[in-house]
PDB file of C-alpha atoms and ligand atoms in Angstrom:
ATOM      1  CA  MET A  17      56.262 -58.751 -10.216  1.00  0.00           C
ATOM      2  CA  ALA A  18      52.136 -58.187 -11.090  1.00  0.00           C
ATOM      3  CA  ASN A  19      49.369 -59.855  -9.027  1.00  0.00           C
ATOM      4  CA  ILE A  20      46.575 -60.771 -10.526  1.00  0.00           C
ATOM      5  CA  VAL A  21      42.978 -61.489  -8.106  1.00  0.00           C
ATOM      6  CA  ALA A  22      40.114 -63.064  -9.281  1.00  0.00           C
ATOM      7  CA  ILE A  23      37.023 -62.869  -8.787  1.00  0.00           C
ATOM      8  CA  VAL A  24      34.596 -66.067  -9.335  1.00  0.00           C
ATOM      9  CA  GLY A  25      31.041 -66.997  -7.616  1.00  0.00           C
ATOM     10  CA  ARG A  26      28.082 -68.459  -8.287  1.00  0.00           C
ATOM     11  CA  PRO A  27      25.533 -64.816  -9.200  1.00  0.00           C
ATOM     12  CA  ASN A  28      24.457 -62.290  -6.845  1.00  0.00           C
ATOM     13  CA  VAL A  29      27.175 -63.308  -4.055  1.00  0.00           C
ATOM     14  CA  GLY A  30      28.089 -59.932  -4.280  1.00  0.00           C
ATOM     15  CA  LYS A  31      31.729 -60.707  -6.567  1.00  0.00           C
ATOM     16  CA  SER A  32      30.738 -56.371  -8.181  1.00  0.00           C
ATOM     17  CA  THR A  33      30.556 -54.407  -4.889  1.00  0.00           C
ATOM     18  CA  LEU A  34      33.644 -56.603  -3.429  1.00  0.00           C
ATOM     19  CA  PHE A  35      35.132 -55.830  -6.230  1.00  0.00           C
ATOM     20  CA  ASN A  36      34.538 -51.819  -6.213  1.00  0.00           C
ATOM     21  CA  ARG A  37      35.746 -51.985  -2.445  1.00  0.00           C
ATOM     22  CA  LEU A  38      38.893 -53.346  -3.549  1.00  0.00           C
ATOM     23  CA  THR A  39      39.746 -50.845  -6.143  1.00  0.00           C
ATOM     24  CA  GLU A  40      37.143 -48.585  -4.645  1.00  0.00           C
ATOM     25  CA  SER A  41      35.107 -47.714  -8.114  1.00  0.00           C
ATOM     26  CA  ARG A  42      31.860 -47.824  -9.640  1.00  0.00           C
ATOM     27  CA  LYS A  43      32.721 -49.663 -12.725  1.00  0.00           C
ATOM     28  CA  ALA A  44      31.410 -52.914 -11.732  1.00  0.00           C
ATOM     29  CA  ILE A  45      28.019 -53.001 -12.549  1.00  0.00           C
ATOM     30  CA  VAL A  46      25.674 -54.123  -9.119  1.00  0.00           C
ATOM     31  CA  ASP A  47      21.957 -55.417  -9.055  1.00  0.00           C
ATOM     32  CA  GLU A  48      19.421 -57.499  -7.254  1.00  0.00           C
ATOM     33  CA  SER A  49      18.417 -59.906 -10.205  1.00  0.00           C
ATOM     34  CA  SER A  50      21.294 -61.833 -10.793  1.00  0.00           C
ATOM     35  CA  GLY A  51      23.787 -62.465 -13.983  1.00  0.00           C
ATOM     36  CA  VAL A  52      24.247 -58.519 -14.336  1.00  0.00           C
ATOM     37  CA  THR A  53      27.670 -58.304 -14.853  1.00  0.00           C
ATOM     38  CA  ARG A  54      28.103 -58.290 -18.675  1.00  0.00           C
ATOM     39  CA  ASP A  55      31.421 -58.169 -18.738  1.00  0.00           C
ATOM     40  CA  ARG A  56      35.107 -59.539 -17.292  1.00  0.00           C
ATOM     41  CA  HIS A  57      35.414 -55.874 -15.732  1.00  0.00           C
ATOM     42  CA  TYR A  58      39.955 -55.653 -14.831  1.00  0.00           C
ATOM     43  CA  GLY A  59      40.752 -53.021 -12.211  1.00  0.00           C
ATOM     44  CA  LYS A  60      43.622 -51.919  -9.875  1.00  0.00           C
ATOM     45  CA  ALA A  61      43.275 -52.443  -6.468  1.00  0.00           C
ATOM     46  CA  GLU A  62      46.073 -50.992  -3.771  1.00  0.00           C
ATOM     47  CA  TRP A  63      46.615 -52.691  -0.168  1.00  0.00           C
ATOM     48  CA  ILE A  64      49.538 -51.340   2.001  1.00  0.00           C
ATOM     49  CA  GLY A  65      51.494 -50.038  -0.571  1.00  0.00           C
ATOM     50  CA  ARG A  66      51.405 -53.671  -2.733  1.00  0.00           C
ATOM     51  CA  THR A  67      49.573 -52.595  -6.263  1.00  0.00           C
ATOM     52  CA  TYR A  68      47.846 -55.890  -7.621  1.00  0.00           C
ATOM     53  CA  SER A  69      44.868 -56.555 -10.794  1.00  0.00           C
ATOM     54  CA  VAL A  70      41.280 -57.639  -9.584  1.00  0.00           C
ATOM     55  CA  ILE A  71      39.187 -59.147 -12.528  1.00  0.00           C
ATOM     56  CA  ASP A  72      35.668 -59.222 -11.574  1.00  0.00           C
ATOM     57  CA  THR A  73      34.125 -61.743 -13.090  1.00  0.00           C
ATOM     58  CA  GLY A  74      30.936 -61.560 -14.465  1.00  0.00           C
ATOM     59  CA  GLY A  75      27.500 -64.351 -14.294  1.00  0.00           C
ATOM     60  CA  TYR A  76      26.664 -62.068 -17.597  1.00  0.00           C
ATOM     61  CA  ILE A  77      24.369 -65.141 -18.450  1.00  0.00           C
ATOM     62  CA  ILE A  78      20.952 -65.343 -18.838  1.00  0.00           C
ATOM     63  CA  GLY A  79      18.830 -68.570 -19.997  1.00  0.00           C
ATOM     64  CA  SER A  80      18.480 -72.027 -19.070  1.00  0.00           C
ATOM     65  CA  GLU A  81      19.990 -73.227 -16.307  1.00  0.00           C
ATOM     66  CA  ASP A  82      22.753 -75.569 -18.942  1.00  0.00           C
ATOM     67  CA  ILE A  83      24.204 -72.421 -20.434  1.00  0.00           C
ATOM     68  CA  PHE A  84      23.745 -70.436 -16.703  1.00  0.00           C
ATOM     69  CA  GLU A  85      26.463 -73.441 -15.855  1.00  0.00           C
ATOM     70  CA  LYS A  86      28.479 -73.474 -18.053  1.00  0.00           C
ATOM     71  CA  GLU A  87      28.974 -69.542 -18.320  1.00  0.00           C
ATOM     72  CA  ILE A  88      29.970 -70.296 -14.565  1.00  0.00           C
ATOM     73  CA  ARG A  89      32.599 -73.216 -15.268  1.00  0.00           C
ATOM     74  CA  LYS A  90      33.940 -71.313 -17.641  1.00  0.00           C
ATOM     75  CA  GLN A  91      34.682 -67.885 -16.307  1.00  0.00           C
ATOM     76  CA  VAL A  92      36.009 -69.868 -13.197  1.00  0.00           C
ATOM     77  CA  GLN A  93      38.589 -71.579 -15.564  1.00  0.00           C
ATOM     78  CA  LEU A  94      39.401 -68.455 -16.958  1.00  0.00           C
ATOM     79  CA  ALA A  95      40.085 -66.954 -13.547  1.00  0.00           C
ATOM     80  CA  ILE A  96      41.822 -70.373 -12.596  1.00  0.00           C
ATOM     81  CA  ASP A  97      43.575 -69.566 -15.668  1.00  0.00           C
ATOM     82  CA  GLU A  98      44.805 -65.553 -15.722  1.00  0.00           C
ATOM     83  CA  ALA A  99      44.791 -65.253 -12.452  1.00  0.00           C
ATOM     84  CA  ASN A 100      47.483 -66.526  -9.236  1.00  0.00           C
ATOM     85  CA  ILE A 101      45.514 -65.526  -5.995  1.00  0.00           C
ATOM     86  CA  ILE A 102      41.633 -66.477  -6.382  1.00  0.00           C
ATOM     87  CA  LEU A 103      38.671 -65.311  -3.642  1.00  0.00           C
ATOM     88  CA  PHE A 104      35.843 -67.385  -4.229  1.00  0.00           C
ATOM     89  CA  VAL A 105      32.525 -65.333  -2.750  1.00  0.00           C
ATOM     90  CA  VAL A 106      30.006 -67.175  -1.614  1.00  0.00           C
ATOM     91  CA  ASP A 107      26.760 -65.636   0.420  1.00  0.00           C
ATOM     92  CA  VAL A 108      26.286 -66.202   4.428  1.00  0.00           C
ATOM     93  CA  ALA A 109      22.886 -64.659   3.867  1.00  0.00           C
ATOM     94  CA  THR A 110      22.215 -68.122   1.374  1.00  0.00           C
ATOM     95  CA  GLY A 111      23.670 -70.063   2.509  1.00  0.00           C
ATOM     96  CA  LEU A 112      25.817 -73.162   1.434  1.00  0.00           C
ATOM     97  CA  THR A 113      24.265 -73.477  -2.510  1.00  0.00           C
ATOM     98  CA  ASP A 114      25.151 -76.907  -4.802  1.00  0.00           C
ATOM     99  CA  MET A 115      26.247 -74.371  -7.133  1.00  0.00           C
ATOM    100  CA  ASP A 116      29.365 -73.019  -4.885  1.00  0.00           C
ATOM    101  CA  LYS A 117      30.157 -76.993  -4.540  1.00  0.00           C
ATOM    102  CA  GLU A 118      30.653 -77.328  -8.071  1.00  0.00           C
ATOM    103  CA  VAL A 119      32.877 -74.199  -8.094  1.00  0.00           C
ATOM    104  CA  GLY A 120      33.872 -75.355  -4.461  1.00  0.00           C
ATOM    105  CA  ASN A 121      35.241 -78.450  -6.438  1.00  0.00           C
ATOM    106  CA  LEU A 122      36.821 -76.784  -9.925  1.00  0.00           C
ATOM    107  CA  LEU A 123      39.093 -74.553  -7.343  1.00  0.00           C
ATOM    108  CA  ARG A 124      40.064 -76.829  -5.587  1.00  0.00           C
ATOM    109  CA  LYS A 125      41.720 -78.769  -8.803  1.00  0.00           C
ATOM    110  CA  SER A 126      44.058 -75.594  -9.254  1.00  0.00           C
ATOM    111  CA  LYS A 127      46.989 -74.798  -7.289  1.00  0.00           C
ATOM    112  CA  LYS A 128      46.411 -71.202  -6.584  1.00  0.00           C
ATOM    113  CA  LYS A 129      45.771 -70.033  -4.358  1.00  0.00           C
ATOM    114  CA  ILE A 130      42.755 -69.602  -2.880  1.00  0.00           C
ATOM    115  CA  PHE A 131      40.574 -67.526  -0.414  1.00  0.00           C
ATOM    116  CA  LEU A 132      37.284 -68.460   0.599  1.00  0.00           C
ATOM    117  CA  VAL A 133      35.413 -65.168   0.915  1.00  0.00           C
ATOM    118  CA  ALA A 134      31.726 -65.512   2.979  1.00  0.00           C
ATOM    119  CA  ASN A 135      30.644 -62.257   2.388  1.00  0.00           C
ATOM    120  CA  LYS A 136      27.302 -60.509   3.265  1.00  0.00           C
ATOM    121  CA  VAL A 137      27.997 -60.575   7.273  1.00  0.00           C
ATOM    122  CA  ASP A 138      26.681 -57.948   8.035  1.00  0.00           C
ATOM    123  CA  SER A 139      26.572 -57.943  11.879  1.00  0.00           C
ATOM    124  CA  SER A 140      28.863 -59.907  14.504  1.00  0.00           C
ATOM    125  CA  ALA A 141      25.844 -61.961  14.928  1.00  0.00           C
ATOM    126  CA  ARG A 142      26.658 -63.382  11.180  1.00  0.00           C
ATOM    127  CA  ILE A 143      29.181 -64.399  11.901  1.00  0.00           C
ATOM    128  CA  HIS A 144      28.668 -67.680  13.064  1.00  0.00           C
ATOM    129  CA  ASP A 145      26.953 -68.253   9.242  1.00  0.00           C
ATOM    130  CA  VAL A 146      30.420 -68.097   7.679  1.00  0.00           C
ATOM    131  CA  HIS A 147      31.713 -72.328   9.804  1.00  0.00           C
ATOM    132  CA  GLU A 148      29.133 -73.866   6.972  1.00  0.00           C
ATOM    133  CA  PHE A 149      31.388 -73.211   4.433  1.00  0.00           C
ATOM    134  CA  HIS A 150      33.647 -75.224   5.766  1.00  0.00           C
ATOM    135  CA  ALA A 151      32.355 -77.982   4.302  1.00  0.00           C
ATOM    136  CA  LEU A 152      34.036 -76.716   0.126  1.00  0.00           C
ATOM    137  CA  GLY A 153      37.032 -77.895   1.686  1.00  0.00           C
ATOM    138  CA  LEU A 154      39.439 -74.617   0.419  1.00  0.00           C
ATOM    139  CA  GLY A 155      40.005 -73.153   4.275  1.00  0.00           C
ATOM    140  CA  GLU A 156      39.104 -71.036   6.878  1.00  0.00           C
ATOM    141  CA  PRO A 157      36.643 -68.400   5.291  1.00  0.00           C
ATOM    142  CA  PHE A 158      36.591 -65.177   5.206  1.00  0.00           C
ATOM    143  CA  GLY A 159      33.482 -63.538   6.573  1.00  0.00           C
ATOM    144  CA  LEU A 160      33.436 -59.824   5.484  1.00  0.00           C
ATOM    145  CA  SER A 161      31.614 -57.432   4.332  1.00  0.00           C
ATOM    146  CA  ALA A 162      31.723 -55.599   0.881  1.00  0.00           C
ATOM    147  CA  MET A 163      28.633 -53.909   1.183  1.00  0.00           C
ATOM    148  CA  SER A 164      30.190 -52.208   4.548  1.00  0.00           C
ATOM    149  CA  GLY A 165      34.093 -52.926   4.192  1.00  0.00           C
ATOM    150  CA  GLY A 166      33.427 -54.654   7.400  1.00  0.00           C
ATOM    151  CA  GLY A 167      35.886 -57.598   7.742  1.00  0.00           C
ATOM    152  CA  THR A 168      38.094 -56.415   4.719  1.00  0.00           C
ATOM    153  CA  GLY A 169      41.215 -55.639   5.689  1.00  0.00           C
ATOM    154  CA  GLU A 170      41.918 -59.557   7.588  1.00  0.00           C
ATOM    155  CA  LEU A 171      41.748 -60.710   4.070  1.00  0.00           C
ATOM    156  CA  LEU A 172      43.782 -57.939   2.705  1.00  0.00           C
ATOM    157  CA  ASP A 173      46.814 -58.390   4.555  1.00  0.00           C
ATOM    158  CA  GLU A 174      46.520 -62.490   4.102  1.00  0.00           C
ATOM    159  CA  MET A 175      46.188 -61.821   0.527  1.00  0.00           C
ATOM    160  CA  VAL A 176      48.475 -59.722   0.090  1.00  0.00           C
ATOM    161  CA  ALA A 177      51.471 -62.516   2.488  1.00  0.00           C
ATOM    162  CA  ALA A 178      50.728 -64.895  -0.714  1.00  0.00           C
ATOM    163  CA  PHE A 179      51.899 -62.171  -3.354  1.00  0.00           C
ATOM    164  CA  LEU A 180      54.154 -63.320  -5.482  1.00  0.00           C
TER     165      LEU A 180
HETATM  166  P1  GDP B  19      27.506 -60.643  -8.572  1.00  0.00           P
HETATM  167  O1  GDP B  19      26.085 -60.457  -9.577  1.00  0.00           O
HETATM  168  O2  GDP B  19      27.860 -61.282  -7.367  1.00  0.00           O
HETATM  169  O3  GDP B  19      28.151 -59.868  -8.819  1.00  0.00           O
HETATM  170  O4  GDP B  19      27.002 -59.759  -6.756  1.00  0.00           O
HETATM  171  P2  GDP B  19      26.682 -58.129  -6.465  1.00  0.00           P
HETATM  172  O5  GDP B  19      27.770 -57.522  -6.507  1.00  0.00           O
HETATM  173  O6  GDP B  19      26.342 -57.471  -7.906  1.00  0.00           O
HETATM  174  O7  GDP B  19      26.004 -58.294  -5.897  1.00  0.00           O
HETATM  175  C1  GDP B  19      24.011 -59.016  -5.499  1.00  0.00           C
HETATM  176  C2  GDP B  19      24.254 -58.283  -5.272  1.00  0.00           C
HETATM  177  O8  GDP B  19      24.029 -57.925  -3.055  1.00  0.00           O
HETATM  178  C3  GDP B  19      22.942 -56.975  -4.560  1.00  0.00           C
HETATM  179  O9  GDP B  19      22.215 -56.286  -4.122  1.00  0.00           O
HETATM  180  C4  GDP B  19      24.140 -56.147  -3.782  1.00  0.00           C
HETATM  181  O10 GDP B  19      24.700 -55.220  -2.511  1.00  0.00           O
HETATM  182  C5  GDP B  19      24.180 -57.649  -2.553  1.00  0.00           C
HETATM  183  N1  GDP B  19      25.472 -57.241  -1.987  1.00  0.00           N
HETATM  184  C6  GDP B  19      26.865 -56.952  -2.026  1.00  0.00           C
HETATM  185  N2  GDP B  19      27.783 -57.028  -0.550  1.00  0.00           N
HETATM  186  C7  GDP B  19      26.626 -57.532  -0.078  1.00  0.00           C
HETATM  187  C8  GDP B  19      26.815 -57.451   2.515  1.00  0.00           C
HETATM  188  O11 GDP B  19      28.302 -57.432   2.415  1.00  0.00           O
HETATM  189  N3  GDP B  19      26.066 -57.453   3.016  1.00  0.00           N
HETATM  190  C9  GDP B  19      24.245 -56.967   2.006  1.00  0.00           C
HETATM  191  N4  GDP B  19      22.990 -57.493   2.510  1.00  0.00           N
HETATM  192  N5  GDP B  19      24.096 -57.154   0.664  1.00  0.00           N
HETATM  193  C10 GDP B  19      25.016 -57.420   0.361  1.00  0.00           C
HETATM  194 MG1   MG B  20      28.394 -58.547 -10.959  1.00  0.00          MG
END
């Protein structure tokens, strides 16, 4: 059965970096500035013999805050429609933002399996910073570093356990 995993979250949290990590590709465009991934990227990935599809949802939005938020809402809704598992990425370096809360509200209403990913946990000192994301009401955050790969194994083990 086809498992489809969508990566959502506000711009710059590391969605494309995580996509690249999972698919081991350089297909998604990673950049310092917000909104650089121009489109949704689809890739194939595998963990302990289970293959799945991954969607990197982009913020290809340059313009007003309004359009920005509307686009993110659209991307989240598309992800909810298309995927059976959603990785909701937040950023411990920035901490919890209003936009994270908005995305969280949309996701909580969906019936899909959601994993909360607290990215940019680059060192063990940072692991305590994941706790504030409990406030999103989406369960235990998985602290990891998409950049180094640290902590991704725990998430992937849980994720494949939730596969169809
Ligand atoms: P997206 O907009 O959510 O797709 O975010 P990107 O994947 O483009 O990453 C945004 C920025 O965060 C880039 O400069 C990445 O190198 C950086 N980044 C991504 N993952 C990590 C991480 O685990 N640790 C740190 N320190 N930076 C990261
Ligand atoms: Mg991106």
